[in-house]
């Protein structure tokens, strides 16, 4: 997740007539009783696009609830805002103990499981490190921390695995531990928006947070089609079809980075070295939930050559990785899903 920005723009596009700050008209599909409605909301530093096949009333209600949800979520789940996660970090720093809201506690328990399963390649306890690099804020200029700071980081043992989570109570003996949910928050938000759509009785939907997405049902009678972005060029590496409820998340080095003497300093850090990962350009994971896909994409990005083993451990059955040389590797399950033929036929692009 990029730096939280409080601005949330909202755009409701109706069939055949655009309302609000209209950008496009979606006229296809209007013959059906269930029509396609789209909203575009700015949250978590990115555009969140929601597309649903529904009645107009249902879509309007959903979009309103989605906006209220995102406004709260981007504050509560961003470590450098003044919400729930910031409070938890303050309390852990002050007393080594904090009580989380049930939804936050559930996400932290899942994040802890994925930290252990990924052998620390994904680890939300990187908050202090992310801050030292300047990747916590869109306004900070990223730069390498001094060597002493990196040494101190490597000695610190900071890990979510070192936080005991007992129901909603978190405890740690590690001083200075700072949780950053940036690698999993978009996954959690997308999951909750998809659940919300389901609660409104919507069967066919797409929730797309800046190229990280999850679908419900189908798109006009066929599976939703996702183009996987080429990390170094316009266009896609391939097109895959998603089943009902599946998520596709991408971690890449091409979205947030600065160039320093030919080295690409980007925002995905190896918690073990404290440095930006250089072995990978991009990873896309398809999984049953946004949270797992998001955490797994980050984990496999960091895992480097070990990525097949870590993929099995985190349950990322379908994954595609582009390494530093541009070589593309995919798991068997991902290869089976690639609908090779027409590369220009996709509904949405999966990108970092
Ligand atoms: P994106 O934000 O482009 O979707 P990720 O999902 O991989 O990419 O999340 C990257 C963000 O997660 C970083 O900006 C940082 O806040 C945090 N982060 C960086 N490295 C790690 C890591 N190894 N494990 C967990 N979180 C990380
Ligand atoms: Mg991620």
GROMACS .gro file of C-alpha atoms and ligand atoms in nm:
model
  380
    1UNK     CA    1   0.000   0.000   0.000
    2UNK     CA    2   0.131   0.339  -0.084
    3UNK     CA    3   0.111   0.627   0.157
    4UNK     CA    4  -0.243   0.684   0.272
    5UNK     CA    5  -0.404   0.982   0.117
    6UNK     CA    6  -0.717   1.107   0.273
    7UNK     CA    7  -0.872   1.216  -0.053
    8UNK     CA    8  -1.130   0.970  -0.174
    9UNK     CA    9  -1.281   1.048  -0.508
   10UNK     CA   10  -1.596   0.876  -0.599
   11UNK     CA   11  -1.745   0.814  -0.932
   12UNK     CA   12  -2.059   0.627  -1.009
   13UNK     CA   13  -2.105   0.532  -1.370
   14UNK     CA   14  -2.447   0.420  -1.470
   15UNK     CA   15  -2.548   0.228  -1.770
   16UNK     CA   16  -2.566   0.467  -2.061
   17UNK     CA   17  -2.545   0.778  -1.846
   18UNK     CA   18  -2.251   0.893  -1.642
   19UNK     CA   19  -2.303   1.057  -1.307
   20UNK     CA   20  -2.044   1.244  -1.103
   21UNK     CA   21  -1.700   1.299  -1.253
   22UNK     CA   22  -1.777   1.070  -1.541
   23UNK     CA   23  -1.487   0.919  -1.727
   24UNK     CA   24  -1.641   0.650  -1.943
   25UNK     CA   25  -1.976   0.522  -2.049
   26UNK     CA   26  -2.047   0.159  -2.001
   27UNK     CA   27  -2.328   0.085  -2.232
   28UNK     CA   28  -2.273  -0.280  -2.309
   29UNK     CA   29  -2.487  -0.518  -2.109
   30UNK     CA   30  -2.765  -0.269  -2.062
   31UNK     CA   31  -3.025  -0.495  -2.215
   32UNK     CA   32  -3.016  -0.723  -1.910
   33UNK     CA   33  -3.202  -0.649  -1.590
   34UNK     CA   34  -2.871  -0.682  -1.411
   35UNK     CA   35  -2.651  -0.416  -1.558
   36UNK     CA   36  -2.289  -0.325  -1.516
   37UNK     CA   37  -2.216  -0.046  -1.271
   38UNK     CA   38  -1.873   0.086  -1.183
   39UNK     CA   39  -1.739   0.306  -0.908
   40UNK     CA   40  -1.390   0.448  -0.880
   41UNK     CA   41  -1.268   0.544  -0.533
   42UNK     CA   42  -0.929   0.681  -0.436
   43UNK     CA   43  -0.796   0.504  -0.126
   44UNK     CA   44  -0.471   0.359   0.009
   45UNK     CA   45  -0.278   0.569  -0.242
   46UNK     CA   46  -0.441   0.405  -0.541
   47UNK     CA   47  -0.759   0.388  -0.742
   48UNK     CA   48  -1.000   0.121  -0.629
   49UNK     CA   49  -1.237   0.020  -0.908
   50UNK     CA   50  -1.549  -0.177  -0.829
   51UNK     CA   51  -1.751  -0.328  -1.111
   52UNK     CA   52  -2.073  -0.515  -1.037
   53UNK     CA   53  -2.356  -0.668  -1.231
   54UNK     CA   54  -2.661  -0.571  -1.029
   55UNK     CA   55  -2.964  -0.348  -1.007
   56UNK     CA   56  -2.902   0.023  -0.985
   57UNK     CA   57  -3.023   0.051  -0.625
   58UNK     CA   58  -2.800  -0.230  -0.508
   59UNK     CA   59  -2.497  -0.083  -0.681
   60UNK     CA   60  -2.561   0.261  -0.533
   61UNK     CA   61  -2.593   0.118  -0.181
   62UNK     CA   62  -2.282  -0.095  -0.221
   63UNK     CA   63  -2.071   0.194  -0.351
   64UNK     CA   64  -2.175   0.413  -0.062
   65UNK     CA   65  -2.084   0.145   0.192
   66UNK     CA   66  -1.759   0.072   0.007
   67UNK     CA   67  -1.656   0.434   0.026
   68UNK     CA   68  -1.732   0.458   0.399
   69UNK     CA   69  -1.542   0.134   0.456
   70UNK     CA   70  -1.234   0.247   0.261
   71UNK     CA   71  -1.218   0.586   0.431
   72UNK     CA   72  -1.196   0.414   0.768
   73UNK     CA   73  -0.978   0.125   0.654
   74UNK     CA   74  -0.701   0.334   0.498
   75UNK     CA   75  -0.658   0.514   0.828
   76UNK     CA   76  -0.690   0.213   1.057
   77UNK     CA   77  -0.459  -0.020   0.862
   78UNK     CA   78  -0.185   0.226   0.772
   79UNK     CA   79   0.094   0.243   1.031
   80UNK     CA   80   0.170   0.612   0.966
   81UNK     CA   81  -0.185   0.743   1.000
   82UNK     CA   82  -0.368   0.811   1.324
   83UNK     CA   83  -0.577   0.497   1.347
   84UNK     CA   84  -0.591   0.146   1.489
   85UNK     CA   85  -0.256   0.013   1.365
   86UNK     CA   86  -0.071   0.327   1.478
   87UNK     CA   87  -0.230   0.287   1.822
   88UNK     CA   88  -0.126  -0.079   1.837
   89UNK     CA   89   0.232   0.014   1.744
   90UNK     CA   90   0.240   0.284   2.012
   91UNK     CA   91   0.111   0.047   2.278
   92UNK     CA   92   0.349  -0.232   2.180
   93UNK     CA   93   0.637   0.015   2.199
   94UNK     CA   94   0.526   0.151   2.535
   95UNK     CA   95   0.419  -0.166   2.718
   96UNK     CA   96   0.486  -0.463   2.492
   97UNK     CA   97   0.113  -0.534   2.487
   98UNK     CA   98  -0.185  -0.413   2.285
   99UNK     CA   99  -0.545  -0.514   2.228
  100UNK     CA  100  -0.668  -0.512   1.869
  101UNK     CA  101  -1.018  -0.482   1.725
  102UNK     CA  102  -1.142  -0.830   1.630
  103UNK     CA  103  -1.104  -0.776   1.252
  104UNK     CA  104  -0.752  -0.639   1.296
  105UNK     CA  105  -0.662  -0.926   1.531
  106UNK     CA  106  -0.788  -1.181   1.278
  107UNK     CA  107  -0.577  -1.021   1.003
  108UNK     CA  108  -0.270  -1.012   1.228
  109UNK     CA  109  -0.314  -1.381   1.315
  110UNK     CA  110  -0.336  -1.465   0.944
  111UNK     CA  111  -0.034  -1.242   0.874
  112UNK     CA  112   0.162  -1.419   1.147
  113UNK     CA  113   0.076  -1.758   0.998
  114UNK     CA  114   0.196  -1.636   0.656
  115UNK     CA  115   0.513  -1.487   0.808
  116UNK     CA  116   0.603  -1.827   0.951
  117UNK     CA  117   0.499  -2.015   0.635
  118UNK     CA  118   0.714  -1.783   0.422
  119UNK     CA  119   1.011  -1.822   0.660
  120UNK     CA  120   1.005  -1.446   0.715
  121UNK     CA  121   1.020  -1.343   0.347
  122UNK     CA  122   0.686  -1.174   0.412
  123UNK     CA  123   0.700  -1.015   0.755
  124UNK     CA  124   0.489  -0.713   0.857
  125UNK     CA  125   0.735  -0.635   1.139
  126UNK     CA  126   0.942  -0.441   0.881
  127UNK     CA  127   0.783  -0.107   0.984
  128UNK     CA  128   1.098   0.047   1.133
  129UNK     CA  129   1.305  -0.063   0.832
  130UNK     CA  130   1.050   0.070   0.581
  131UNK     CA  131   1.059   0.402   0.765
  132UNK     CA  132   1.441   0.414   0.761
  133UNK     CA  133   1.438   0.364   0.384
  134UNK     CA  134   1.172   0.632   0.343
  135UNK     CA  135   0.920   0.403   0.177
  136UNK     CA  136   0.647   0.474   0.431
  137UNK     CA  137   0.534   0.800   0.277
  138UNK     CA  138   0.473   0.926  -0.073
  139UNK     CA  139   0.637   1.250   0.041
  140UNK     CA  140   0.961   1.097   0.170
  141UNK     CA  141   1.261   1.063  -0.065
  142UNK     CA  142   1.380   0.700  -0.041
  143UNK     CA  143   1.750   0.657   0.038
  144UNK     CA  144   1.961   0.382   0.196
  145UNK     CA  145   1.983   0.401   0.575
  146UNK     CA  146   2.334   0.432   0.725
  147UNK     CA  147   2.519   0.096   0.758
  148UNK     CA  148   2.492   0.107   1.141
  149UNK     CA  149   2.115   0.130   1.111
  150UNK     CA  150   2.105  -0.174   0.881
  151UNK     CA  151   2.332  -0.367   1.121
  152UNK     CA  152   2.105  -0.276   1.409
  153UNK     CA  153   1.805  -0.392   1.205
  154UNK     CA  154   1.965  -0.729   1.127
  155UNK     CA  155   2.048  -0.782   1.494
  156UNK     CA  156   1.704  -0.673   1.616
  157UNK     CA  157   1.525  -1.001   1.545
  158UNK     CA  158   1.215  -0.800   1.456
  159UNK     CA  159   0.945  -1.036   1.330
  160UNK     CA  160   0.572  -1.081   1.361
  161UNK     CA  161   0.661  -1.438   1.461
  162UNK     CA  162   0.804  -1.281   1.780
  163UNK     CA  163   0.464  -1.136   1.866
  164UNK     CA  164   0.235  -1.366   2.059
  165UNK     CA  165  -0.127  -1.321   1.950
  166UNK     CA  166  -0.373  -1.457   2.201
  167UNK     CA  167  -0.722  -1.387   2.062
  168UNK     CA  168  -0.722  -1.009   2.034
  169UNK     CA  169  -0.425  -0.949   2.264
  170UNK     CA  170  -0.075  -0.896   2.122
  171UNK     CA  171   0.237  -0.932   2.330
  172UNK     CA  172   0.604  -0.895   2.250
  173UNK     CA  173   0.927  -0.853   2.440
  174UNK     CA  174   1.103  -0.697   2.141
  175UNK     CA  175   1.162  -0.325   2.182
  176UNK     CA  176   1.097  -0.090   1.890
  177UNK     CA  177   0.889  -0.337   1.692
  178UNK     CA  178   0.672  -0.159   1.436
  179UNK     CA  179   0.409  -0.336   1.230
  180UNK     CA  180   0.347  -0.228   0.870
  181UNK     CA  181   0.058  -0.399   0.693
  182UNK     CA  182   0.145  -0.243   0.354
  183UNK     CA  183   0.208  -0.581   0.192
  184UNK     CA  184  -0.129  -0.726   0.291
  185UNK     CA  185  -0.369  -0.433   0.347
  186UNK     CA  186  -0.485  -0.410  -0.014
  187UNK     CA  187  -0.559  -0.783   0.001
  188UNK     CA  188  -0.763  -0.738   0.317
  189UNK     CA  189  -0.951  -0.440   0.173
  190UNK     CA  190  -1.030  -0.619  -0.152
  191UNK     CA  191  -1.154  -0.925   0.043
  192UNK     CA  192  -1.386  -0.713   0.254
  193UNK     CA  193  -1.525  -0.531  -0.050
  194UNK     CA  194  -1.590  -0.863  -0.224
  195UNK     CA  195  -1.764  -0.991   0.092
  196UNK     CA  196  -1.971  -0.675   0.101
  197UNK     CA  197  -2.076  -0.727  -0.261
  198UNK     CA  198  -2.169  -1.087  -0.176
  199UNK     CA  199  -2.381  -0.970   0.117
  200UNK     CA  200  -2.574  -0.750  -0.125
  201UNK     CA  201  -2.655  -1.060  -0.328
  202UNK     CA  202  -2.417  -0.968  -0.609
  203UNK     CA  203  -2.288  -1.272  -0.797
  204UNK     CA  204  -2.063  -1.118  -1.060
  205UNK     CA  205  -1.814  -0.852  -0.960
  206UNK     CA  206  -1.458  -0.727  -0.992
  207UNK     CA  207  -1.276  -0.532  -0.721
  208UNK     CA  208  -0.950  -0.388  -0.850
  209UNK     CA  209  -0.715  -0.192  -0.624
  210UNK     CA  210  -0.462  -0.051  -0.869
  211UNK     CA  211  -0.399  -0.384  -1.044
  212UNK     CA  212  -0.445  -0.606  -0.737
  213UNK     CA  213  -0.785  -0.766  -0.769
  214UNK     CA  214  -1.043  -1.028  -0.685
  215UNK     CA  215  -1.347  -1.145  -0.877
  216UNK     CA  216  -1.688  -1.293  -0.809
  217UNK     CA  217  -1.864  -1.508  -1.065
  218UNK     CA  218  -1.818  -1.433  -1.431
  219UNK     CA  219  -1.799  -1.156  -1.685
  220UNK     CA  220  -2.087  -1.178  -1.932
  221UNK     CA  221  -2.103  -1.555  -1.917
  222UNK     CA  222  -1.731  -1.636  -1.932
  223UNK     CA  223  -1.459  -1.623  -1.665
  224UNK     CA  224  -1.299  -1.286  -1.581
  225UNK     CA  225  -0.980  -1.247  -1.786
  226UNK     CA  226  -0.670  -1.095  -1.636
  227UNK     CA  227  -0.367  -0.972  -1.830
  228UNK     CA  228  -0.041  -1.006  -1.636
  229UNK     CA  229   0.164  -0.689  -1.686
  230UNK     CA  230   0.511  -0.709  -1.835
  231UNK     CA  231   0.733  -0.546  -1.566
  232UNK     CA  232   0.960  -0.375  -1.821
  233UNK     CA  233   0.735  -0.298  -2.117
  234UNK     CA  234   0.386  -0.197  -2.214
  235UNK     CA  235   0.157  -0.490  -2.263
  236UNK     CA  236   0.108  -0.821  -2.092
  237UNK     CA  237   0.304  -1.144  -2.047
  238UNK     CA  238  -0.008  -1.354  -2.077
  239UNK     CA  239  -0.375  -1.374  -1.999
  240UNK     CA  240  -0.531  -1.596  -1.731
  241UNK     CA  241  -0.886  -1.672  -1.636
  242UNK     CA  242  -1.004  -1.650  -1.276
  243UNK     CA  243  -1.261  -1.874  -1.110
  244UNK     CA  244  -1.536  -1.743  -0.884
  245UNK     CA  245  -1.383  -1.585  -0.572
  246UNK     CA  246  -1.021  -1.590  -0.684
  247UNK     CA  247  -0.772  -1.309  -0.631
  248UNK     CA  248  -0.469  -1.208  -0.841
  249UNK     CA  249  -0.205  -0.993  -0.671
  250UNK     CA  250   0.126  -0.864  -0.803
  251UNK     CA  251   0.440  -0.737  -0.634
  252UNK     CA  252   0.680  -0.557  -0.866
  253UNK     CA  253   0.989  -0.338  -0.862
  254UNK     CA  254   0.854  -0.102  -1.129
  255UNK     CA  255   0.594   0.103  -0.947
  256UNK     CA  256   0.773   0.267  -0.653
  257UNK     CA  257   1.148   0.305  -0.691
  258UNK     CA  258   1.432   0.551  -0.725
  259UNK     CA  259   1.739   0.499  -0.937
  260UNK     CA  260   2.067   0.535  -0.748
  261UNK     CA  261   2.381   0.489  -0.954
  262UNK     CA  262   2.213   0.229  -1.176
  263UNK     CA  263   2.066   0.043  -0.879
  264UNK     CA  264   1.695   0.028  -0.845
  265UNK     CA  265   1.591   0.106  -0.489
  266UNK     CA  266   1.232  -0.008  -0.452
  267UNK     CA  267   0.992  -0.068  -0.170
  268UNK     CA  268   1.001  -0.447  -0.126
  269UNK     CA  269   1.266  -0.525   0.130
  270UNK     CA  270   1.428  -0.851   0.231
  271UNK     CA  271   1.374  -0.854   0.609
  272UNK     CA  272   1.684  -1.071   0.650
  273UNK     CA  273   1.927  -0.831   0.478
  274UNK     CA  274   1.734  -0.507   0.525
  275UNK     CA  275   1.787  -0.430   0.154
  276UNK     CA  276   1.557  -0.399  -0.149
  277UNK     CA  277   1.531  -0.732  -0.326
  278UNK     CA  278   1.735  -0.742  -0.648
  279UNK     CA  279   1.666  -1.097  -0.767
  280UNK     CA  280   1.309  -1.035  -0.883
  281UNK     CA  281   1.123  -0.795  -1.110
  282UNK     CA  282   0.769  -0.913  -1.049
  283UNK     CA  283   0.556  -1.190  -0.904
  284UNK     CA  284   0.186  -1.251  -0.962
  285UNK     CA  285  -0.005  -1.495  -0.742
  286UNK     CA  286  -0.357  -1.630  -0.783
  287UNK     CA  287  -0.516  -1.753  -0.460
  288UNK     CA  288  -0.853  -1.802  -0.291
  289UNK     CA  289  -0.832  -1.475  -0.099
  290UNK     CA  290  -0.681  -1.132  -0.146
  291UNK     CA  291  -0.490  -1.159   0.181
  292UNK     CA  292  -0.314  -1.482   0.083
  293UNK     CA  293  -0.246  -1.363  -0.273
  294UNK     CA  294  -0.109  -1.029  -0.151
  295UNK     CA  295   0.115  -1.174   0.120
  296UNK     CA  296   0.229  -1.453  -0.111
  297UNK     CA  297   0.321  -1.214  -0.395
  298UNK     CA  298   0.543  -1.020  -0.154
  299UNK     CA  299   0.687  -1.341  -0.005
  300UNK     CA  300   0.775  -1.495  -0.343
  301UNK     CA  301   0.921  -1.166  -0.460
  302UNK     CA  302   1.159  -1.176  -0.162
  303UNK     CA  303   1.219  -1.552  -0.172
  304UNK     CA  304   1.427  -1.542  -0.492
  305UNK     CA  305   1.547  -1.885  -0.605
  306UNK     CA  306   1.361  -2.047  -0.317
  307UNK     CA  307   1.031  -1.928  -0.450
  308UNK     CA  308   0.884  -2.268  -0.549
  309UNK     CA  309   0.926  -2.404  -0.195
  310UNK     CA  310   0.788  -2.091  -0.031
  311UNK     CA  311   0.497  -2.093  -0.280
  312UNK     CA  312   0.398  -2.441  -0.162
  313UNK     CA  313   0.430  -2.339   0.203
  314UNK     CA  314   0.211  -2.029   0.172
  315UNK     CA  315  -0.047  -2.201  -0.049
  316UNK     CA  316   0.029  -2.001  -0.365
  317UNK     CA  317  -0.052  -2.276  -0.610
  318UNK     CA  318  -0.067  -2.051  -0.916
  319UNK     CA  319   0.228  -1.813  -0.934
  320UNK     CA  320   0.437  -1.646  -1.203
  321UNK     CA  321   0.777  -1.485  -1.143
  322UNK     CA  322   0.995  -1.263  -1.359
  323UNK     CA  323   1.353  -1.270  -1.232
  324UNK     CA  324   1.623  -1.001  -1.255
  325UNK     CA  325   1.725  -1.121  -1.601
  326UNK     CA  326   1.370  -1.113  -1.730
  327UNK     CA  327   1.331  -1.492  -1.729
  328UNK     CA  328   0.971  -1.594  -1.672
  329UNK     CA  329   0.888  -1.897  -1.460
  330UNK     CA  330   0.543  -2.018  -1.361
  331UNK     CA  331   0.400  -2.297  -1.151
  332UNK     CA  332   0.220  -2.580  -1.328
  333UNK     CA  333  -0.115  -2.448  -1.208
  334UNK     CA  334  -0.042  -2.102  -1.350
  335UNK     CA  335   0.071  -2.247  -1.683
  336UNK     CA  336  -0.254  -2.443  -1.713
  337UNK     CA  337  -0.454  -2.124  -1.669
  338UNK     CA  338  -0.277  -1.920  -1.933
  339UNK     CA  339  -0.516  -1.873  -2.222
  340UNK     CA  340  -0.238  -1.816  -2.467
  341UNK     CA  341  -0.399  -1.717  -2.794
  342UNK     CA  342  -0.523  -1.360  -2.802
  343UNK     CA  343  -0.311  -1.152  -2.573
  344UNK     CA  344  -0.521  -0.843  -2.618
  345UNK     CA  345  -0.839  -0.984  -2.475
  346UNK     CA  346  -0.851  -0.914  -2.106
  347UNK     CA  347  -1.089  -0.733  -1.874
  348UNK     CA  348  -0.825  -0.588  -1.644
  349UNK     CA  349  -0.449  -0.585  -1.605
  350UNK     CA  350  -0.283  -0.738  -1.298
  351UNK     CA  351   0.004  -0.512  -1.201
  352UNK     CA  352   0.203  -0.384  -0.905
  353LIG     P1  353   0.255  -0.312  -0.347
  353LIG     O1  354   0.243  -0.212  -0.237
  353LIG     O2  355   0.324  -0.259  -0.468
  353LIG     O3  356   0.127  -0.383  -0.377
  353LIG     P2  357   0.351  -0.527  -0.178
  353LIG     O4  358   0.219  -0.588  -0.159
  353LIG     O5  359   0.463  -0.622  -0.201
  353LIG     O6  360   0.357  -0.424  -0.298
  353LIG     O7  361   0.379  -0.441  -0.049
  353LIG     C1  362   0.496  -0.367  -0.033
  353LIG     C2  363   0.486  -0.285   0.094
  353LIG     O8  364   0.490  -0.373   0.208
  353LIG     C3  365   0.602  -0.190   0.114
  353LIG     O9  366   0.570  -0.059   0.070
  353LIG     C4  367   0.626  -0.194   0.264
  353LIG    O10  368   0.536  -0.106   0.329
  353LIG     C5  369   0.589  -0.335   0.302
  353LIG     N1  370   0.697  -0.433   0.289
  353LIG     C6  371   0.815  -0.422   0.222
  353LIG     N2  372   0.886  -0.537   0.227
  353LIG     C7  373   0.809  -0.625   0.300
  353LIG     C8  374   0.827  -0.761   0.341
  353LIG     N3  375   0.934  -0.831   0.307
  353LIG     N4  376   0.727  -0.817   0.415
  353LIG     C9  377   0.617  -0.747   0.449
  353LIG     N5  378   0.596  -0.620   0.415
  353LIG    C10  379   0.690  -0.558   0.339
  354LIG    MG1  380   0.175  -0.793  -0.119
   0.00000   0.00000   0.00000
